[in-house]
Amino acid sequence: MKTIPEEWSRLSFAYYPTDYNVRCYYRDGKWGAVETSSSEHIVMHISATALHYGQEIFEGLKAFRGKDGRVRIFRWKENHERMNFSARGILVPEVPEAIFEEALRRVIELNADYVPPYGTGASLYIRPLLIGTGARLGVAPADEFLFVIFVSPVGPYFPTGFKCVDVKLVRDVDRAATLGTGRYKIGGNYAASLVSGAQAYSEGFKMALYLDAKEKKYIDECGPANFFGIRENTYVTPDSESILRSITNMSLRALAEDMGMTVERRKVPVEELSTFSETGACGTAAVITPIKSIHDKEMNAIYRYGDEPGEKSVTLYRRLQAVQLGDAEDKFGWVTVL
Ligand SMILES: *Cc1c(COP(=O)(O)O)cnc(C)c1O
């Protein structure tokens, strides 16, 4: 048995061991039963396609404990659908919804003691993983696969409150090809951004922002998060074949419309960065990371948005969090209460 965190609010966004994970194996053309495991390791063939040919898909979602003590999972059906979209994209068998739901409910129930209490800012991060485990030496999809879900309690992304970050606009590396795999949530896209991400970090930036690979004219997304800009009453976010469909971004767009804002999802030229009053990155881990400045070194341009998060970003963040925690009415049906 592992230890339950004593100071929830001091957790960071890092792997924290829990008691159990759940697994399901695909063999002979079909998925088996959902199994419980207390091991943090996977025994795998040395020639598994996940290790050689990138058949590796992951997802990320969160569960929150509300004021009423109950656990709420945020938009899991969207994560399930996106995982299967990624699966179709790299020839991995889809996981039926019933198996995904059974695995999800079981892994949370078994690790219920690790769901952080209400009011700590912490939550339970849920990580589904879907990989090719069958052995291949020639390039081909595997014939055996493994679906795992593990969880980890994580602290508030910004322990001291919302913090604005400096971002580097990367021009010398493409994270994803225009018609490549950028729209799938797979490890390969992350591999492609590790060097430029580390380089940006070493130069003092907290994040890298990538452009479309073909014309280098339009904003694509940040390494692990979508991008948005706000101008007056309009929420603008890039539409591109090579970015991941962030569920946080989808939710923010719905909330923005609900607040009476106009939402535009379209190509966003780099020059438009100078017209926004607020910009941010969005994803499950932080919800919104407000951006202080974007540095386009090669073009000798710096776009500045102020040291404090903008009013619209703060409102969107608060509204989304209130739904996740059960503090606000779930008018879009996003939350599954356990
Ligand atoms: C996971 C991810 C996001 C954020 O998606 P959410 O569903 O909002 O968590 C954005 N971009 C990339 C590349 C990602 O992998």
mmCIF file with all atom_site columns, C-alpha atoms in Angstrom, residues 46-206:
data_model
loop_
_atom_site.group_PDB
_atom_site.id
_atom_site.type_symbol
_atom_site.label_atom_id
_atom_site.label_alt_id
_atom_site.label_comp_id
_atom_site.label_asym_id
_atom_site.label_entity_id
_atom_site.label_seq_id
_atom_site.pdbx_PDB_ins_code
_atom_site.Cartn_x
_atom_site.Cartn_y
_atom_site.Cartn_z
_atom_site.occupancy
_atom_site.B_iso_or_equiv
_atom_site.pdbx_formal_charge
_atom_site.auth_seq_id
_atom_site.auth_comp_id
_atom_site.auth_asym_id
_atom_site.auth_atom_id
_atom_site.pdbx_PDB_model_num
ATOM 1   C CA . ILE A 1 46  ? 11.175  -6.262 -26.727 1.00 0.00 ? 46  ILE A CA 1
ATOM 2   C CA . SER A 1 47  ? 9.817   -5.965 -30.254 1.00 0.00 ? 47  SER A CA 1
ATOM 3   C CA . ALA A 1 48  ? 6.440   -4.433 -29.335 1.00 0.00 ? 48  ALA A CA 1
ATOM 4   C CA . THR A 1 49  ? 5.249   -1.849 -31.876 1.00 0.00 ? 49  THR A CA 1
ATOM 5   C CA . ALA A 1 50  ? 4.773   0.757  -29.103 1.00 0.00 ? 50  ALA A CA 1
ATOM 6   C CA . LEU A 1 51  ? 8.542   0.709  -28.636 1.00 0.00 ? 51  LEU A CA 1
ATOM 7   C CA . HIS A 1 52  ? 9.598   0.681  -32.284 1.00 0.00 ? 52  HIS A CA 1
ATOM 8   C CA . TYR A 1 53  ? 6.908   2.100  -34.517 1.00 0.00 ? 53  TYR A CA 1
ATOM 9   C CA . GLY A 1 54  ? 5.114   4.556  -32.294 1.00 0.00 ? 54  GLY A CA 1
ATOM 10  C CA . GLN A 1 55  ? 1.802   2.770  -31.732 1.00 0.00 ? 55  GLN A CA 1
ATOM 11  C CA . GLU A 1 56  ? 1.271   4.725  -28.530 1.00 0.00 ? 56  GLU A CA 1
ATOM 12  C CA . ILE A 1 57  ? -1.810  6.768  -27.674 1.00 0.00 ? 57  ILE A CA 1
ATOM 13  C CA . PHE A 1 58  ? -2.633  8.504  -24.435 1.00 0.00 ? 58  PHE A CA 1
ATOM 14  C CA . GLU A 1 59  ? -5.383  10.634 -22.959 1.00 0.00 ? 59  GLU A CA 1
ATOM 15  C CA . GLY A 1 60  ? -5.673  12.989 -20.011 1.00 0.00 ? 60  GLY A CA 1
ATOM 16  C CA . LEU A 1 61  ? -8.728  13.939 -17.986 1.00 0.00 ? 61  LEU A CA 1
ATOM 17  C CA . LYS A 1 62  ? -9.581  14.838 -14.417 1.00 0.00 ? 62  LYS A CA 1
ATOM 18  C CA . ALA A 1 63  ? -11.944 13.976 -11.589 1.00 0.00 ? 63  ALA A CA 1
ATOM 19  C CA . PHE A 1 64  ? -12.784 16.458 -8.848  1.00 0.00 ? 64  PHE A CA 1
ATOM 20  C CA . ARG A 1 65  ? -14.303 16.143 -5.386  1.00 0.00 ? 65  ARG A CA 1
ATOM 21  C CA . GLY A 1 66  ? -17.166 18.561 -4.856  1.00 0.00 ? 66  GLY A CA 1
ATOM 22  C CA . LYS A 1 67  ? -18.321 20.369 -1.735  1.00 0.00 ? 67  LYS A CA 1
ATOM 23  C CA . ASP A 1 68  ? -20.837 17.525 -1.292  1.00 0.00 ? 68  ASP A CA 1
ATOM 24  C CA . GLY A 1 69  ? -17.963 15.008 -1.119  1.00 0.00 ? 69  GLY A CA 1
ATOM 25  C CA . ARG A 1 70  ? -18.941 13.333 -4.379  1.00 0.00 ? 70  ARG A CA 1
ATOM 26  C CA . VAL A 1 71  ? -16.522 12.705 -7.222  1.00 0.00 ? 71  VAL A CA 1
ATOM 27  C CA . ARG A 1 72  ? -17.152 14.320 -10.608 1.00 0.00 ? 72  ARG A CA 1
ATOM 28  C CA . ILE A 1 73  ? -15.477 13.258 -13.858 1.00 0.00 ? 73  ILE A CA 1
ATOM 29  C CA . PHE A 1 74  ? -15.237 15.963 -16.504 1.00 0.00 ? 74  PHE A CA 1
ATOM 30  C CA . ARG A 1 75  ? -16.356 15.132 -20.087 1.00 0.00 ? 75  ARG A CA 1
ATOM 31  C CA . TRP A 1 76  ? -14.946 11.591 -20.184 1.00 0.00 ? 76  TRP A CA 1
ATOM 32  C CA . LYS A 1 77  ? -16.977 10.637 -23.254 1.00 0.00 ? 77  LYS A CA 1
ATOM 33  C CA . GLU A 1 78  ? -15.057 13.257 -25.227 1.00 0.00 ? 78  GLU A CA 1
ATOM 34  C CA . ASN A 1 79  ? -11.751 11.711 -24.128 1.00 0.00 ? 79  ASN A CA 1
ATOM 35  C CA . HIS A 1 80  ? -12.996 8.266  -25.078 1.00 0.00 ? 80  HIS A CA 1
ATOM 36  C CA . GLU A 1 81  ? -14.080 9.491  -28.494 1.00 0.00 ? 81  GLU A CA 1
ATOM 37  C CA . ARG A 1 82  ? -10.759 11.286 -29.052 1.00 0.00 ? 82  ARG A CA 1
ATOM 38  C CA . MET A 1 83  ? -8.782  8.200  -28.001 1.00 0.00 ? 83  MET A CA 1
ATOM 39  C CA . ASN A 1 84  ? -10.615 6.173  -30.645 1.00 0.00 ? 84  ASN A CA 1
ATOM 40  C CA . PHE A 1 85  ? -10.009 8.940  -33.209 1.00 0.00 ? 85  PHE A CA 1
ATOM 41  C CA . SER A 1 86  ? -6.289  8.644  -32.445 1.00 0.00 ? 86  SER A CA 1
ATOM 42  C CA . ALA A 1 87  ? -6.606  4.830  -32.637 1.00 0.00 ? 87  ALA A CA 1
ATOM 43  C CA . ARG A 1 88  ? -8.059  5.013  -36.144 1.00 0.00 ? 88  ARG A CA 1
ATOM 44  C CA . GLY A 1 89  ? -5.228  7.367  -37.068 1.00 0.00 ? 89  GLY A CA 1
ATOM 45  C CA . ILE A 1 90  ? -2.428  4.906  -36.239 1.00 0.00 ? 90  ILE A CA 1
ATOM 46  C CA . LEU A 1 91  ? -4.116  1.529  -36.846 1.00 0.00 ? 91  LEU A CA 1
ATOM 47  C CA . VAL A 1 92  ? -4.884  0.600  -33.254 1.00 0.00 ? 92  VAL A CA 1
ATOM 48  C CA . PRO A 1 93  ? -8.201  -1.108 -32.461 1.00 0.00 ? 93  PRO A CA 1
ATOM 49  C CA . GLU A 1 94  ? -10.815 1.153  -30.886 1.00 0.00 ? 94  GLU A CA 1
ATOM 50  C CA . VAL A 1 95  ? -11.793 0.580  -27.266 1.00 0.00 ? 95  VAL A CA 1
ATOM 51  C CA . PRO A 1 96  ? -15.552 0.078  -26.854 1.00 0.00 ? 96  PRO A CA 1
ATOM 52  C CA . GLU A 1 97  ? -17.267 2.698  -24.695 1.00 0.00 ? 97  GLU A CA 1
ATOM 53  C CA . ALA A 1 98  ? -18.446 0.069  -22.191 1.00 0.00 ? 98  ALA A CA 1
ATOM 54  C CA . ILE A 1 99  ? -14.866 -1.073 -21.542 1.00 0.00 ? 99  ILE A CA 1
ATOM 55  C CA . PHE A 1 100 ? -13.593 2.495  -21.241 1.00 0.00 ? 100 PHE A CA 1
ATOM 56  C CA . GLU A 1 101 ? -16.357 3.375  -18.780 1.00 0.00 ? 101 GLU A CA 1
ATOM 57  C CA . GLU A 1 102 ? -15.895 0.230  -16.702 1.00 0.00 ? 102 GLU A CA 1
ATOM 58  C CA . ALA A 1 103 ? -12.139 0.806  -16.493 1.00 0.00 ? 103 ALA A CA 1
ATOM 59  C CA . LEU A 1 104 ? -12.611 4.483  -15.650 1.00 0.00 ? 104 LEU A CA 1
ATOM 60  C CA . ARG A 1 105 ? -15.156 3.923  -12.879 1.00 0.00 ? 105 ARG A CA 1
ATOM 61  C CA . ARG A 1 106 ? -13.169 1.051  -11.413 1.00 0.00 ? 106 ARG A CA 1
ATOM 62  C CA . VAL A 1 107 ? -9.820  2.842  -11.298 1.00 0.00 ? 107 VAL A CA 1
ATOM 63  C CA . ILE A 1 108 ? -11.412 5.827  -9.524  1.00 0.00 ? 108 ILE A CA 1
ATOM 64  C CA . GLU A 1 109 ? -13.352 3.658  -7.061  1.00 0.00 ? 109 GLU A CA 1
ATOM 65  C CA . LEU A 1 110 ? -10.275 1.581  -6.216  1.00 0.00 ? 110 LEU A CA 1
ATOM 66  C CA . ASN A 1 111 ? -8.230  4.730  -5.622  1.00 0.00 ? 111 ASN A CA 1
ATOM 67  C CA . ALA A 1 112 ? -11.006 6.778  -3.999  1.00 0.00 ? 112 ALA A CA 1
ATOM 68  C CA . ASP A 1 113 ? -8.716  7.739  -1.103  1.00 0.00 ? 113 ASP A CA 1
ATOM 69  C CA . TYR A 1 114 ? -6.494  9.560  -3.585  1.00 0.00 ? 114 TYR A CA 1
ATOM 70  C CA . VAL A 1 115 ? -9.200  11.879 -4.900  1.00 0.00 ? 115 VAL A CA 1
ATOM 71  C CA . PRO A 1 116 ? -8.173  15.177 -3.280  1.00 0.00 ? 116 PRO A CA 1
ATOM 72  C CA . PRO A 1 117 ? -10.652 16.897 -0.959  1.00 0.00 ? 117 PRO A CA 1
ATOM 73  C CA . TYR A 1 118 ? -12.695 19.889 -2.079  1.00 0.00 ? 118 TYR A CA 1
ATOM 74  C CA . GLY A 1 119 ? -11.044 23.242 -1.535  1.00 0.00 ? 119 GLY A CA 1
ATOM 75  C CA . THR A 1 120 ? -7.432  22.092 -1.895  1.00 0.00 ? 120 THR A CA 1
ATOM 76  C CA . GLY A 1 121 ? -7.147  23.054 -5.564  1.00 0.00 ? 121 GLY A CA 1
ATOM 77  C CA . ALA A 1 122 ? -5.915  19.506 -6.193  1.00 0.00 ? 122 ALA A CA 1
ATOM 78  C CA . SER A 1 123 ? -7.645  16.916 -8.379  1.00 0.00 ? 123 SER A CA 1
ATOM 79  C CA . LEU A 1 124 ? -7.274  13.364 -9.627  1.00 0.00 ? 124 LEU A CA 1
ATOM 80  C CA . TYR A 1 125 ? -5.523  13.241 -12.987 1.00 0.00 ? 125 TYR A CA 1
ATOM 81  C CA . ILE A 1 126 ? -6.588  10.230 -15.065 1.00 0.00 ? 126 ILE A CA 1
ATOM 82  C CA . ARG A 1 127 ? -4.249  8.852  -17.695 1.00 0.00 ? 127 ARG A CA 1
ATOM 83  C CA . PRO A 1 128 ? -5.552  6.278  -20.209 1.00 0.00 ? 128 PRO A CA 1
ATOM 84  C CA . LEU A 1 129 ? -2.874  4.610  -22.332 1.00 0.00 ? 129 LEU A CA 1
ATOM 85  C CA . LEU A 1 130 ? -3.423  2.497  -25.453 1.00 0.00 ? 130 LEU A CA 1
ATOM 86  C CA . ILE A 1 131 ? -0.392  0.764  -26.974 1.00 0.00 ? 131 ILE A CA 1
ATOM 87  C CA . GLY A 1 132 ? 0.675   -1.890 -29.454 1.00 0.00 ? 132 GLY A CA 1
ATOM 88  C CA . THR A 1 133 ? 2.239   -4.777 -27.532 1.00 0.00 ? 133 THR A CA 1
ATOM 89  C CA . GLY A 1 134 ? 2.416   -7.390 -30.277 1.00 0.00 ? 134 GLY A CA 1
ATOM 90  C CA . ALA A 1 135 ? 5.913   -8.115 -31.665 1.00 0.00 ? 135 ALA A CA 1
ATOM 91  C CA . ARG A 1 136 ? 6.827   -6.909 -35.149 1.00 0.00 ? 136 ARG A CA 1
ATOM 92  C CA . LEU A 1 137 ? 10.196  -6.470 -36.763 1.00 0.00 ? 137 LEU A CA 1
ATOM 93  C CA . GLY A 1 138 ? 9.023   -5.337 -40.184 1.00 0.00 ? 138 GLY A CA 1
ATOM 94  C CA . VAL A 1 139 ? 6.967   -2.150 -40.109 1.00 0.00 ? 139 VAL A CA 1
ATOM 95  C CA . ALA A 1 140 ? 3.361   -3.181 -39.536 1.00 0.00 ? 140 ALA A CA 1
ATOM 96  C CA . PRO A 1 141 ? 0.682   -2.626 -36.918 1.00 0.00 ? 141 PRO A CA 1
ATOM 97  C CA . ALA A 1 142 ? 0.706   -5.029 -33.963 1.00 0.00 ? 142 ALA A CA 1
ATOM 98  C CA . ASP A 1 143 ? -1.808  -7.818 -33.474 1.00 0.00 ? 143 ASP A CA 1
ATOM 99  C CA . GLU A 1 144 ? -1.947  -7.419 -29.699 1.00 0.00 ? 144 GLU A CA 1
ATOM 100 C CA . PHE A 1 145 ? -2.698  -4.262 -27.741 1.00 0.00 ? 145 PHE A CA 1
ATOM 101 C CA . LEU A 1 146 ? -2.982  -3.079 -24.166 1.00 0.00 ? 146 LEU A CA 1
ATOM 102 C CA . PHE A 1 147 ? -5.338  -0.483 -22.743 1.00 0.00 ? 147 PHE A CA 1
ATOM 103 C CA . VAL A 1 148 ? -4.417  0.838  -19.278 1.00 0.00 ? 148 VAL A CA 1
ATOM 104 C CA . ILE A 1 149 ? -5.833  3.543  -17.054 1.00 0.00 ? 149 ILE A CA 1
ATOM 105 C CA . PHE A 1 150 ? -3.851  4.830  -14.108 1.00 0.00 ? 150 PHE A CA 1
ATOM 106 C CA . VAL A 1 151 ? -4.478  7.842  -11.914 1.00 0.00 ? 151 VAL A CA 1
ATOM 107 C CA . SER A 1 152 ? -2.369  10.301 -9.979  1.00 0.00 ? 152 SER A CA 1
ATOM 108 C CA . PRO A 1 153 ? -3.446  13.033 -7.570  1.00 0.00 ? 153 PRO A CA 1
ATOM 109 C CA . VAL A 1 154 ? -2.123  16.362 -8.822  1.00 0.00 ? 154 VAL A CA 1
ATOM 110 C CA . GLY A 1 155 ? -1.920  19.740 -7.201  1.00 0.00 ? 155 GLY A CA 1
ATOM 111 C CA . PRO A 1 156 ? -3.089  23.058 -8.570  1.00 0.00 ? 156 PRO A CA 1
ATOM 112 C CA . TYR A 1 157 ? -1.031  23.908 -11.631 1.00 0.00 ? 157 TYR A CA 1
ATOM 113 C CA . PHE A 1 158 ? -0.313  27.362 -10.239 1.00 0.00 ? 158 PHE A CA 1
ATOM 114 C CA . PRO A 1 159 ? -0.034  26.886 -6.458  1.00 0.00 ? 159 PRO A CA 1
ATOM 115 C CA . THR A 1 160 ? 0.258   30.625 -5.881  1.00 0.00 ? 160 THR A CA 1
ATOM 116 C CA . GLY A 1 161 ? -2.661  31.417 -8.172  1.00 0.00 ? 161 GLY A CA 1
ATOM 117 C CA . PHE A 1 162 ? -2.895  32.209 -11.842 1.00 0.00 ? 162 PHE A CA 1
ATOM 118 C CA . LYS A 1 163 ? 0.515   33.098 -13.235 1.00 0.00 ? 163 LYS A CA 1
ATOM 119 C CA . CYS A 1 164 ? 1.238   34.676 -16.584 1.00 0.00 ? 164 CYS A CA 1
ATOM 120 C CA . VAL A 1 165 ? 4.051   33.110 -18.603 1.00 0.00 ? 165 VAL A CA 1
ATOM 121 C CA . ASP A 1 166 ? 6.457   34.169 -21.331 1.00 0.00 ? 166 ASP A CA 1
ATOM 122 C CA . VAL A 1 167 ? 6.183   32.157 -24.533 1.00 0.00 ? 167 VAL A CA 1
ATOM 123 C CA . LYS A 1 168 ? 8.649   31.580 -27.352 1.00 0.00 ? 168 LYS A CA 1
ATOM 124 C CA . LEU A 1 169 ? 7.390   31.440 -30.901 1.00 0.00 ? 169 LEU A CA 1
ATOM 125 C CA . VAL A 1 170 ? 9.365   28.626 -32.536 1.00 0.00 ? 170 VAL A CA 1
ATOM 126 C CA . ARG A 1 171 ? 10.180  28.989 -36.223 1.00 0.00 ? 171 ARG A CA 1
ATOM 127 C CA . ASP A 1 172 ? 13.012  26.502 -36.693 1.00 0.00 ? 172 ASP A CA 1
ATOM 128 C CA . VAL A 1 173 ? 11.102  23.342 -35.743 1.00 0.00 ? 173 VAL A CA 1
ATOM 129 C CA . ASP A 1 174 ? 7.759   21.872 -36.823 1.00 0.00 ? 174 ASP A CA 1
ATOM 130 C CA . ARG A 1 175 ? 5.886   20.020 -34.115 1.00 0.00 ? 175 ARG A CA 1
ATOM 131 C CA . ALA A 1 176 ? 3.555   18.334 -36.584 1.00 0.00 ? 176 ALA A CA 1
ATOM 132 C CA . ALA A 1 177 ? 3.287   18.164 -40.364 1.00 0.00 ? 177 ALA A CA 1
ATOM 133 C CA . THR A 1 178 ? 0.240   19.767 -41.967 1.00 0.00 ? 178 THR A CA 1
ATOM 134 C CA . LEU A 1 179 ? -1.232  16.439 -43.031 1.00 0.00 ? 179 LEU A CA 1
ATOM 135 C CA . GLY A 1 180 ? 0.638   14.439 -40.390 1.00 0.00 ? 180 GLY A CA 1
ATOM 136 C CA . THR A 1 181 ? -0.303  13.116 -36.970 1.00 0.00 ? 181 THR A CA 1
ATOM 137 C CA . GLY A 1 182 ? -0.646  16.388 -35.032 1.00 0.00 ? 182 GLY A CA 1
ATOM 138 C CA . ARG A 1 183 ? -4.361  15.871 -34.499 1.00 0.00 ? 183 ARG A CA 1
ATOM 139 C CA . TYR A 1 184 ? -3.837  12.574 -32.694 1.00 0.00 ? 184 TYR A CA 1
ATOM 140 C CA . LYS A 1 185 ? -2.826  12.390 -29.049 1.00 0.00 ? 185 LYS A CA 1
ATOM 141 C CA . ILE A 1 186 ? 0.261   10.260 -29.519 1.00 0.00 ? 186 ILE A CA 1
ATOM 142 C CA . GLY A 1 187 ? 3.743   10.261 -28.053 1.00 0.00 ? 187 GLY A CA 1
ATOM 143 C CA . GLY A 1 188 ? 5.401   10.914 -31.410 1.00 0.00 ? 188 GLY A CA 1
ATOM 144 C CA . ASN A 1 189 ? 4.154   14.506 -31.488 1.00 0.00 ? 189 ASN A CA 1
ATOM 145 C CA . TYR A 1 190 ? 5.736   15.100 -28.124 1.00 0.00 ? 190 TYR A CA 1
ATOM 146 C CA . ALA A 1 191 ? 9.040   13.581 -29.223 1.00 0.00 ? 191 ALA A CA 1
ATOM 147 C CA . ALA A 1 192 ? 9.034   16.083 -32.088 1.00 0.00 ? 192 ALA A CA 1
ATOM 148 C CA . SER A 1 193 ? 8.753   19.005 -29.670 1.00 0.00 ? 193 SER A CA 1
ATOM 149 C CA . LEU A 1 194 ? 11.133  17.961 -26.875 1.00 0.00 ? 194 LEU A CA 1
ATOM 150 C CA . VAL A 1 195 ? 14.279  19.669 -28.200 1.00 0.00 ? 195 VAL A CA 1
ATOM 151 C CA . SER A 1 196 ? 12.610  22.973 -29.089 1.00 0.00 ? 196 SER A CA 1
ATOM 152 C CA . GLY A 1 197 ? 10.649  22.898 -25.822 1.00 0.00 ? 197 GLY A CA 1
ATOM 153 C CA . ALA A 1 198 ? 13.803  22.365 -23.767 1.00 0.00 ? 198 ALA A CA 1
ATOM 154 C CA . GLN A 1 199 ? 15.573  25.073 -25.778 1.00 0.00 ? 199 GLN A CA 1
ATOM 155 C CA . ALA A 1 200 ? 12.747  27.541 -25.104 1.00 0.00 ? 200 ALA A CA 1
ATOM 156 C CA . TYR A 1 201 ? 12.849  26.630 -21.414 1.00 0.00 ? 201 TYR A CA 1
ATOM 157 C CA . SER A 1 202 ? 16.602  27.178 -21.214 1.00 0.00 ? 202 SER A CA 1
ATOM 158 C CA . GLU A 1 203 ? 16.085  30.634 -22.695 1.00 0.00 ? 203 GLU A CA 1
ATOM 159 C CA . GLY A 1 204 ? 13.682  31.480 -19.875 1.00 0.00 ? 204 GLY A CA 1
ATOM 160 C CA . PHE A 1 205 ? 10.366  30.739 -21.570 1.00 0.00 ? 205 PHE A CA 1
ATOM 161 C CA . LYS A 1 206 ? 7.739   28.545 -19.964 1.00 0.00 ? 206 LYS A CA 1
#
